[in-house]
Amino acid sequence: MKQILMMAATLLFAVSCGANKDSKALVLYYSQGGTTKAVAEAIQTAIGADIEEIVPVDPYDPDFNATIARGQKEMSEGKFPELQPLKADVRDYDVIFIGYPVWFGTYANPIETLIATVDFSGKKVVPFCTFGSGGLDTSEKALREKLPNATVLPGYGVRAARIAAAPAEVENFLKANDFLAGEYVKPAEFPAPHAVSEEESAIFDTAVGTYPMIRAKAAEVAERDVPGGKEYLFSAEERGGTIKVLVLAEEGKDPVFTQVLR
Ligand SMILES: Cc1cc2nc3c(=O)[nH]c(=O)nc-3n(C[C@H](O)[C@H](O)[C@H](O)COP(=O)(O)O)c2cc1C
């Protein structure tokens, strides 16, 4: 055990310092099915922030297909849902965590209304999201474009299927970004990728195998050690082009994909 810990210490380094820890934080989130709510509450519990749910005046139907249809219509017409007024005054906060499920590859429609109606100028905005396969990267980029007068910091995202991993990951994320005191584990950078071996290709297939939305074949991979196992960054070819897929292989467990990057 001691040897493993020492090995880990050479591969990973722990850092702690604090610029954001004393700032006043608000967690704003939209969650249709409760998954994003769980992440919002994990953030709130960890840092003791204020928290408020974003509520559309006309709530979305819990039926998946109904929400898909309404969401697509809103997007094509550029008409996004009216929201109940926020109780919190964003001007009272330095940092606003904005949480949402990923819809159609970006933040869910109620967030479009939020950022159009609330002034986030001069604020630090920290996105967080949950998704079936991915969308942190794309939604974060979209928020950065839509909020040029705010500082949109790197966000946190988790697959709904891995929500159980969120509290520990959120804590590490908050420490890594200076919102919480304490040591955290920072993995080494990924090295340059290499062509996949048969074994690595099989790891990819196992990780994405049960997910119907990914039909891709691994081409290249880079790997690094993380606490308790290995993380792989695959480049894979699918009909629409190349996707990147992060895969976590924890010792004694089947590999799972944690995020698709497009
Ligand atoms: C209308 C709609 C569109 C969605 N689009 C995507 C998508 O593009 N990519 C994805 O990975 N997941 C997508 N999802 C899955 C949700 O992001 C995922 O289930 C999320 O965890 C739900 O969070 P919630 O329970 O907080 O509402 C979509 C779900 C809905 C209802």
Tab-separated table of C-alpha atoms and ligand atoms in Angstrom:
chain	number	residue	atom	x	y	z
A	1	MET	CA	0.000	0.000	0.000
A	2	LYS	CA	2.764	2.417	1.003
A	3	GLN	CA	4.606	1.651	-2.223
A	4	ILE	CA	1.481	2.356	-4.262
A	5	LEU	CA	1.013	5.658	-2.485
A	6	MET	CA	4.624	6.634	-3.119
A	7	MET	CA	4.305	5.693	-6.768
A	8	ALA	CA	1.160	7.753	-7.001
A	9	ALA	CA	2.944	10.683	-5.428
A	10	THR	CA	5.597	10.658	-8.144
A	11	LEU	CA	3.025	10.475	-10.923
A	12	LEU	CA	0.567	12.958	-9.490
A	13	PHE	CA	1.119	16.046	-7.527
A	14	ALA	CA	-1.030	17.732	-4.999
A	15	VAL	CA	-1.509	21.467	-4.876
A	16	SER	CA	-3.460	23.768	-2.683
A	17	CYS	CA	-3.706	27.512	-2.553
A	18	GLY	CA	-6.609	29.899	-2.554
A	19	ALA	CA	-7.840	32.953	-4.385
A	20	ASN	CA	-11.503	32.081	-4.830
A	21	LYS	CA	-12.222	30.512	-1.475
A	22	ASP	CA	-13.263	33.762	0.192
A	23	SER	CA	-15.493	34.946	-2.628
A	24	LYS	CA	-19.270	34.826	-2.354
A	25	ALA	CA	-20.761	32.093	-4.493
A	26	LEU	CA	-24.219	31.317	-5.836
A	27	VAL	CA	-25.244	28.027	-7.419
A	28	LEU	CA	-27.931	28.480	-10.074
A	29	TYR	CA	-29.159	25.372	-11.810
A	30	TYR	CA	-31.816	24.026	-14.091
A	31	SER	CA	-32.618	20.332	-13.787
A	32	GLN	CA	-35.490	18.607	-15.494
A	33	GLY	CA	-35.005	15.139	-14.045
A	34	GLY	CA	-32.966	15.733	-10.874
A	35	THR	CA	-29.527	14.641	-12.093
A	36	THR	CA	-28.080	18.134	-12.395
A	37	LYS	CA	-29.754	19.002	-9.110
A	38	ALA	CA	-27.594	16.347	-7.412
A	39	VAL	CA	-24.421	18.008	-8.722
A	40	ALA	CA	-25.710	21.458	-7.731
A	41	GLU	CA	-26.295	20.219	-4.199
A	42	ALA	CA	-22.864	18.579	-4.060
A	43	ILE	CA	-21.281	21.940	-4.951
A	44	GLN	CA	-23.456	23.786	-2.465
A	45	THR	CA	-22.666	21.342	0.334
A	46	ALA	CA	-18.940	21.419	-0.383
A	47	ILE	CA	-18.502	25.190	-0.399
A	48	GLY	CA	-21.521	26.408	1.556
A	49	ALA	CA	-22.804	28.549	-1.325
A	50	ASP	CA	-26.306	29.910	-1.759
A	51	ILE	CA	-28.369	27.869	-4.186
A	52	GLU	CA	-31.400	28.511	-6.388
A	53	GLU	CA	-33.203	26.431	-8.949
A	54	ILE	CA	-34.100	27.953	-12.318
A	55	VAL	CA	-37.781	27.249	-12.937
A	56	PRO	CA	-39.557	27.754	-16.271
A	57	VAL	CA	-42.987	29.366	-15.917
A	58	ASP	CA	-44.323	26.594	-18.132
A	59	PRO	CA	-42.419	23.471	-16.990
A	60	TYR	CA	-41.241	20.899	-19.527
A	61	ASP	CA	-43.188	17.674	-19.796
A	62	PRO	CA	-41.296	14.881	-17.970
A	63	ASP	CA	-41.733	12.729	-21.079
A	64	PHE	CA	-38.418	12.586	-22.958
A	65	ASN	CA	-39.888	12.755	-26.462
A	66	ALA	CA	-42.177	15.634	-25.556
A	67	THR	CA	-39.196	17.593	-24.239
A	68	ILE	CA	-37.164	16.798	-27.353
A	69	ALA	CA	-40.019	18.079	-29.541
A	70	ARG	CA	-40.599	21.238	-27.500
A	71	GLY	CA	-36.867	21.901	-27.152
A	72	GLN	CA	-36.279	21.601	-30.898
A	73	LYS	CA	-39.210	23.871	-31.677
A	74	GLU	CA	-37.919	26.521	-29.261
A	75	MET	CA	-34.470	26.337	-30.809
A	76	SER	CA	-35.657	26.545	-34.399
A	77	GLU	CA	-37.925	29.496	-33.574
A	78	GLY	CA	-35.342	31.158	-31.306
A	79	LYS	CA	-38.016	31.474	-28.595
A	80	PHE	CA	-36.839	30.223	-25.239
A	81	PRO	CA	-38.940	29.592	-22.116
A	82	GLU	CA	-39.893	32.344	-19.758
A	83	LEU	CA	-38.436	31.785	-16.285
A	84	GLN	CA	-39.787	32.545	-12.859
A	85	PRO	CA	-37.919	35.583	-11.512
A	86	LEU	CA	-34.793	34.769	-9.515
A	87	LYS	CA	-35.007	35.395	-5.808
A	88	ALA	CA	-31.240	35.852	-5.583
A	89	ASP	CA	-29.638	39.050	-6.818
A	90	VAL	CA	-26.653	38.035	-8.914
A	91	ARG	CA	-25.032	41.427	-8.146
A	92	ASP	CA	-24.455	40.203	-4.567
A	93	TYR	CA	-22.097	37.429	-5.735
A	94	ASP	CA	-18.574	37.159	-7.125
A	95	VAL	CA	-18.888	33.659	-8.506
A	96	ILE	CA	-21.935	32.061	-10.073
A	97	PHE	CA	-21.985	28.340	-10.757
A	98	ILE	CA	-24.433	27.713	-13.606
A	99	GLY	CA	-25.690	24.141	-13.903
A	100	TYR	CA	-27.734	22.453	-16.616
A	101	PRO	CA	-28.372	19.202	-18.422
A	102	VAL	CA	-26.859	19.100	-21.895
A	103	TRP	CA	-29.587	19.369	-24.537
A	104	PHE	CA	-28.844	19.010	-28.229
A	105	GLY	CA	-25.103	19.237	-27.632
A	106	THR	CA	-25.172	22.420	-25.542
A	107	TYR	CA	-26.744	23.918	-22.393
A	108	ALA	CA	-30.469	23.257	-21.914
A	109	ASN	CA	-32.877	25.846	-23.297
A	110	PRO	CA	-33.779	27.544	-19.967
A	111	ILE	CA	-30.136	28.660	-19.705
A	112	GLU	CA	-30.549	30.584	-22.949
A	113	THR	CA	-33.246	32.663	-21.220
A	114	LEU	CA	-31.196	32.990	-18.040
A	115	ILE	CA	-28.165	34.466	-19.784
A	116	ALA	CA	-30.327	36.741	-21.917
A	117	THR	CA	-32.208	38.177	-18.930
A	118	VAL	CA	-29.648	38.283	-16.102
A	119	ASP	CA	-26.522	40.427	-16.207
A	120	PHE	CA	-23.408	38.374	-15.493
A	121	SER	CA	-20.965	41.164	-16.460
A	122	GLY	CA	-17.854	41.179	-14.323
A	123	LYS	CA	-18.758	37.861	-12.668
A	124	LYS	CA	-16.864	34.620	-12.612
A	125	VAL	CA	-19.107	31.979	-14.111
A	126	VAL	CA	-18.420	28.302	-13.505
A	127	PRO	CA	-20.438	25.941	-15.723
A	128	PHE	CA	-21.402	22.471	-14.560
A	129	CYS	CA	-23.536	19.948	-16.355
A	130	THR	CA	-24.788	16.404	-16.656
A	131	PHE	CA	-25.246	14.544	-19.913
A	132	GLY	CA	-25.807	11.215	-21.588
A	133	SER	CA	-22.489	11.234	-23.426
A	134	GLY	CA	-20.941	14.704	-23.366
A	135	GLY	CA	-21.311	18.410	-24.002
A	136	LEU	CA	-19.271	20.132	-21.300
A	137	ASP	CA	-16.746	21.344	-23.874
A	138	THR	CA	-19.329	22.616	-26.370
A	139	SER	CA	-21.619	24.257	-23.796
A	140	GLU	CA	-18.676	25.897	-22.032
A	141	LYS	CA	-17.514	27.364	-25.344
A	142	ALA	CA	-21.035	28.585	-26.119
A	143	LEU	CA	-21.299	30.260	-22.700
A	144	ARG	CA	-17.953	31.965	-23.230
A	145	GLU	CA	-19.201	33.372	-26.537
A	146	LYS	CA	-22.552	34.455	-25.094
A	147	LEU	CA	-21.059	36.044	-21.958
A	148	PRO	CA	-18.094	38.073	-23.244
A	149	ASN	CA	-18.216	40.380	-20.201
A	150	ALA	CA	-18.034	37.548	-17.682
A	151	THR	CA	-15.092	35.265	-17.024
A	152	VAL	CA	-16.285	31.774	-17.846
A	153	LEU	CA	-13.969	29.420	-15.950
A	154	PRO	CA	-13.352	25.725	-16.728
A	155	GLY	CA	-16.380	23.661	-15.756
A	156	TYR	CA	-17.312	20.232	-14.478
A	157	GLY	CA	-19.424	17.662	-16.280
A	158	VAL	CA	-20.538	14.124	-15.541
A	159	ARG	CA	-22.515	11.487	-17.363
A	160	ALA	CA	-25.897	10.815	-15.782
A	161	ALA	CA	-24.877	7.141	-15.691
A	162	ARG	CA	-21.922	8.067	-13.450
A	163	ILE	CA	-23.750	10.424	-11.097
A	164	ALA	CA	-22.611	8.339	-8.114
A	165	ALA	CA	-19.049	9.455	-8.849
A	166	ALA	CA	-20.024	13.139	-8.779
A	167	PRO	CA	-19.550	14.078	-5.089
A	168	ALA	CA	-15.902	12.954	-5.021
A	169	GLU	CA	-15.181	14.415	-8.466
A	170	VAL	CA	-16.891	17.695	-7.538
A	171	GLU	CA	-14.750	17.985	-4.435
A	172	ASN	CA	-11.581	17.438	-6.438
A	173	PHE	CA	-12.790	19.911	-9.085
A	174	LEU	CA	-13.534	22.584	-6.461
A	175	LYS	CA	-10.129	22.161	-4.867
A	176	ALA	CA	-8.358	22.163	-8.226
A	177	ASN	CA	-10.038	25.463	-9.098
A	178	ASP	CA	-9.469	27.092	-5.731
A	179	PHE	CA	-13.033	27.112	-4.477
A	180	LEU	CA	-12.259	24.739	-1.654
A	181	ALA	CA	-9.203	24.394	0.549
A	182	GLY	CA	-7.267	21.173	0.684
A	183	GLU	CA	-5.014	19.019	-1.369
A	184	TYR	CA	-6.192	17.585	-4.618
A	185	VAL	CA	-4.908	15.187	-7.165
A	186	LYS	CA	-3.744	16.647	-10.425
A	187	PRO	CA	-3.023	13.983	-13.025
A	188	ALA	CA	-0.051	14.386	-15.332
A	189	GLU	CA	-0.743	15.731	-18.833
A	190	PHE	CA	-1.634	13.128	-21.447
A	191	PRO	CA	1.443	12.178	-23.487
A	192	ALA	CA	1.359	12.212	-27.312
A	193	PRO	CA	-1.121	9.676	-28.715
A	194	HIS	CA	-0.170	6.434	-30.434
A	195	ALA	CA	-2.056	4.056	-32.727
A	196	VAL	CA	-4.283	1.753	-30.675
A	197	SER	CA	-3.236	-1.832	-29.981
A	198	GLU	CA	-5.820	-4.611	-30.125
A	199	GLU	CA	-5.989	-4.541	-26.332
A	200	GLU	CA	-6.609	-0.771	-26.245
A	201	SER	CA	-9.203	-1.066	-28.976
A	202	ALA	CA	-10.998	-3.679	-26.841
A	203	ILE	CA	-10.918	-1.305	-23.844
A	204	PHE	CA	-12.612	1.337	-25.988
A	205	ASP	CA	-15.238	-1.104	-27.234
A	206	THR	CA	-16.047	-2.220	-23.679
A	207	ALA	CA	-16.259	1.378	-22.457
A	208	VAL	CA	-18.686	2.558	-25.143
A	209	GLY	CA	-20.260	-0.799	-25.867
A	210	THR	CA	-23.492	-0.339	-24.012
A	211	TYR	CA	-24.078	3.214	-25.187
A	212	PRO	CA	-26.193	3.250	-28.339
A	213	MET	CA	-25.292	6.790	-29.444
A	214	ILE	CA	-21.621	6.042	-30.052
A	215	ARG	CA	-20.776	4.022	-33.145
A	216	ALA	CA	-17.069	4.615	-33.478
A	217	LYS	CA	-13.843	2.704	-33.884
A	218	ALA	CA	-10.797	3.674	-31.848
A	219	ALA	CA	-7.825	4.880	-33.904
A	220	GLU	CA	-5.376	6.562	-31.501
A	221	VAL	CA	-4.989	6.765	-27.754
A	222	ALA	CA	-2.989	8.524	-25.060
A	223	GLU	CA	-3.056	7.238	-21.505
A	224	ARG	CA	-2.131	8.440	-18.047
A	225	ASP	CA	-2.269	7.217	-14.479
A	226	VAL	CA	-5.020	8.540	-12.230
A	227	PRO	CA	-5.828	7.546	-8.644
A	228	GLY	CA	-7.031	3.963	-8.657
A	229	GLY	CA	-6.380	3.243	-12.308
A	230	LYS	CA	-5.779	4.646	-15.772
A	231	GLU	CA	-7.419	7.233	-17.949
A	232	TYR	CA	-7.434	6.993	-21.736
A	233	LEU	CA	-8.041	9.723	-24.287
A	234	PHE	CA	-9.160	7.954	-27.442
A	235	SER	CA	-9.557	9.431	-30.908
A	236	ALA	CA	-12.159	7.411	-32.696
A	237	GLU	CA	-13.622	7.510	-36.170
A	238	GLU	CA	-17.359	7.634	-36.670
A	239	ARG	CA	-19.464	8.476	-39.686
A	240	GLY	CA	-19.553	12.177	-38.930
A	241	GLY	CA	-15.787	12.456	-38.389
A	242	THR	CA	-13.398	12.060	-35.461
A	243	ILE	CA	-14.549	12.169	-31.848
A	244	LYS	CA	-12.478	12.113	-28.691
A	245	VAL	CA	-13.613	9.915	-25.844
A	246	LEU	CA	-12.283	9.900	-22.283
A	247	VAL	CA	-12.303	6.447	-20.704
A	248	LEU	CA	-11.657	5.587	-17.068
A	249	ALA	CA	-10.374	2.138	-16.198
A	250	GLU	CA	-10.362	1.680	-12.452
A	251	GLU	CA	-8.582	-1.354	-11.065
A	252	GLY	CA	-10.938	-4.308	-10.758
A	253	LYS	CA	-13.718	-2.611	-12.741
A	254	ASP	CA	-14.781	-2.574	-16.378
A	255	PRO	CA	-13.632	0.520	-18.273
A	256	VAL	CA	-16.317	3.197	-18.674
A	257	PHE	CA	-16.394	6.287	-20.822
A	258	THR	CA	-16.680	9.499	-18.865
A	259	GLN	CA	-17.112	12.049	-21.632
A	260	VAL	CA	-17.255	12.488	-25.393
A	261	LEU	CA	-15.513	15.596	-26.763
A	262	ARG	CA	-16.539	16.923	-30.161
B	1	LIG	C1	-34.255	17.433	-24.752
B	1	LIG	C2	-33.030	16.636	-24.343
B	1	LIG	C3	-31.884	16.698	-25.114
B	1	LIG	C4	-30.722	16.000	-24.711
B	1	LIG	N1	-29.608	16.120	-25.486
B	1	LIG	C5	-28.453	15.506	-25.072
B	1	LIG	C6	-27.261	15.647	-25.841
B	1	LIG	O1	-27.208	16.331	-26.869
B	1	LIG	N2	-26.149	15.015	-25.402
B	1	LIG	C7	-26.142	14.268	-24.263
B	1	LIG	O2	-25.108	13.717	-23.933
B	1	LIG	N3	-27.263	14.102	-23.509
B	1	LIG	C8	-28.417	14.724	-23.884
B	1	LIG	N4	-29.551	14.588	-23.121
B	1	LIG	C9	-29.488	13.819	-21.853
B	1	LIG	C10	-29.409	14.736	-20.635
B	1	LIG	O3	-28.363	15.673	-20.772
B	1	LIG	C11	-29.155	13.928	-19.356
B	1	LIG	O4	-30.127	12.934	-19.209
B	1	LIG	C12	-29.083	14.824	-18.118
B	1	LIG	O5	-28.340	14.180	-17.108
B	1	LIG	C13	-30.453	15.183	-17.553
B	1	LIG	O6	-30.283	16.012	-16.430
B	1	LIG	P1	-31.466	16.413	-15.448
B	1	LIG	O7	-31.925	15.163	-14.779
B	1	LIG	O8	-30.853	17.384	-14.492
B	1	LIG	O9	-32.559	17.053	-16.258
B	1	LIG	C14	-30.729	15.226	-23.522
B	1	LIG	C15	-31.911	15.132	-22.768
B	1	LIG	C16	-33.054	15.837	-23.162
B	1	LIG	C17	-34.304	15.760	-22.332
